[in-house]
């Protein structure tokens, strides 16, 4: 009974066997590359593919640069740092599995990642449970570090960006009536919008309308028409670059000429390509600016340009800078702890004070969130879609 | 009597495995243990999803591409039950030990998920399954997206932030118990009069109708049962990962499940199981290829489809002939036998 089926099975099983073999080989490769005695393994999980791929790729570039720099100057505790990177495709469950793998299979002593808060939230419990410190370079959702005492971040949190833009809109731009257009699918956008609304009204401004769109939308005419009817003097759009670019173009087409304001989700060179000159005179808050004259930052920018010359993103965005800082802060903590034991590293991380990174003077507070200044950038794009961000001002906490 | 013995046998074996796996993989000497455990559990959840979708797509021949929608409904309904009602349920059964309380909460969540998804399946199925052709595909695709966007806008389940703080109630034992239950149910169903009707509908709807089969009723039945199991898989998923986000329930997930049954062999239960395991394990096994991982993975799928367009197992059943005989000759304890086959203690009576 069995045998009669076996023949037809055989043809099917050959490709499967071949794959299993391949998989086995790949597993071996990894093991050989991994556990040398003179290396300290750290893990990075990020969206190297998928909808927010530029975030993961930029962060990885920044981390690579930091690790190269550290290793060039003698490494940490006489050992070299080695980063193992895992792709999570921008999917929360993939992120959880990737971190489980990094911690248990590769035995990393610390984990760096993720940018998107939903992925960090899915993976953080794994790091916490295994008592491995995790540093998120760019997750701004307050809940991420609330998961436990092993979870840190080197960026500021959503409320702060909402506050920065509210301050900027009120004090610098002197706006009175602002419309809010939030991406309802993104927790990041919702969080930013809430804190903007709260602080802007507190400072005496009026929110004339508060409406939403969904990530992946291509047509924003309905929302923009509704906003136009309210005649605001500014629109706060704390979304991601893809939608913001399209939205800006459509707004200008409808004759809406007022300033658009946003958060660090705008930060991508793709924004200029998509939005073009419709974005001229718009502002967003960010973690750092390439134009900041600080020498440490200028050196970072120069090194980055030299290292990634010829690739499409040769100017470091905030995610690259934050990835860079996250890796440096981790190495700094290991040096101060004089150990790579996860619990000692955690304790040292918690005491990080006044660390001068490329994204500014960073202190980790008692909730393991970074306290640091934010910058406001103006978008300037020419008719050909070549854009740049002009440093406008720094807003301190 | 024998059937009950087999059921207890399965529960016993799984409980033993759970205990053994916890000792070896989670607390034990195998250093990558928790990683393997996670893959094992995710594979089990995918088995439930694939086998249940196989009932609709492979056996009844109706093309549904919204399985992730039902998966999401089950996950969120069950998570809400244990998140908001967990303490009330525990208080009501406070006379049993905490482990038993966990089981009660999970079972109630499972029941709620099953009910909610069956109802959702009924609502989607009745209008769309009356028609022939591609309508079900379109409706289910739409349903999956509607559910996802709906969840994004419900603040009580976290909306865009994701649903965190779900208690960890499910584990290897529950997932594989459910997987065995799914396989046994579908297996027996296929070999019952209903199953014959499903197959007849798949092969030729008009002929089936001419033979006196209530086509719509049977199609809806297959669809509702399939959806119900997807909902239960959702319950186990949410209670294992402790965090739910709608990014896990996009149409990409639906297609992943379709690929599982297509790779395994549309209509074959063992094929669905094999496909589910393969599609969970391969992307992990290919992690060594770094950034080429998804390319290799896709290439592997393409190769399988080139060499085995009917799927690895085709429509064949590994134990097909023996089964069929027993199903037709002695209509008795087929359920028990299938359980035995699944646990590998095949009865040599």
XYZ file of C-alpha atoms in Angstrom, chain A residues 164 167-169 171-173 283-284 286 289 374-378 390-396:
23
model
C 8.361 70.161 19.364
C 6.147 74.755 19.925
C 7.552 75.402 16.485
C 4.131 76.078 14.934
C 6.443 80.305 18.389
C 8.279 80.362 15.068
C 5.580 80.092 12.433
C 8.831 71.511 8.043
C 9.369 68.344 10.022
C 13.905 65.026 13.201
C 20.425 67.347 10.716
C 15.267 67.590 18.381
C 15.859 69.588 15.228
C 13.307 71.157 12.911
C 14.142 70.915 9.225
C 12.789 72.794 6.226
C 17.694 72.897 5.610
C 18.426 73.059 9.310
C 15.926 75.478 10.846
C 16.289 75.307 14.608
C 16.940 73.037 17.573
C 14.228 72.479 20.157
C 15.376 71.191 23.523
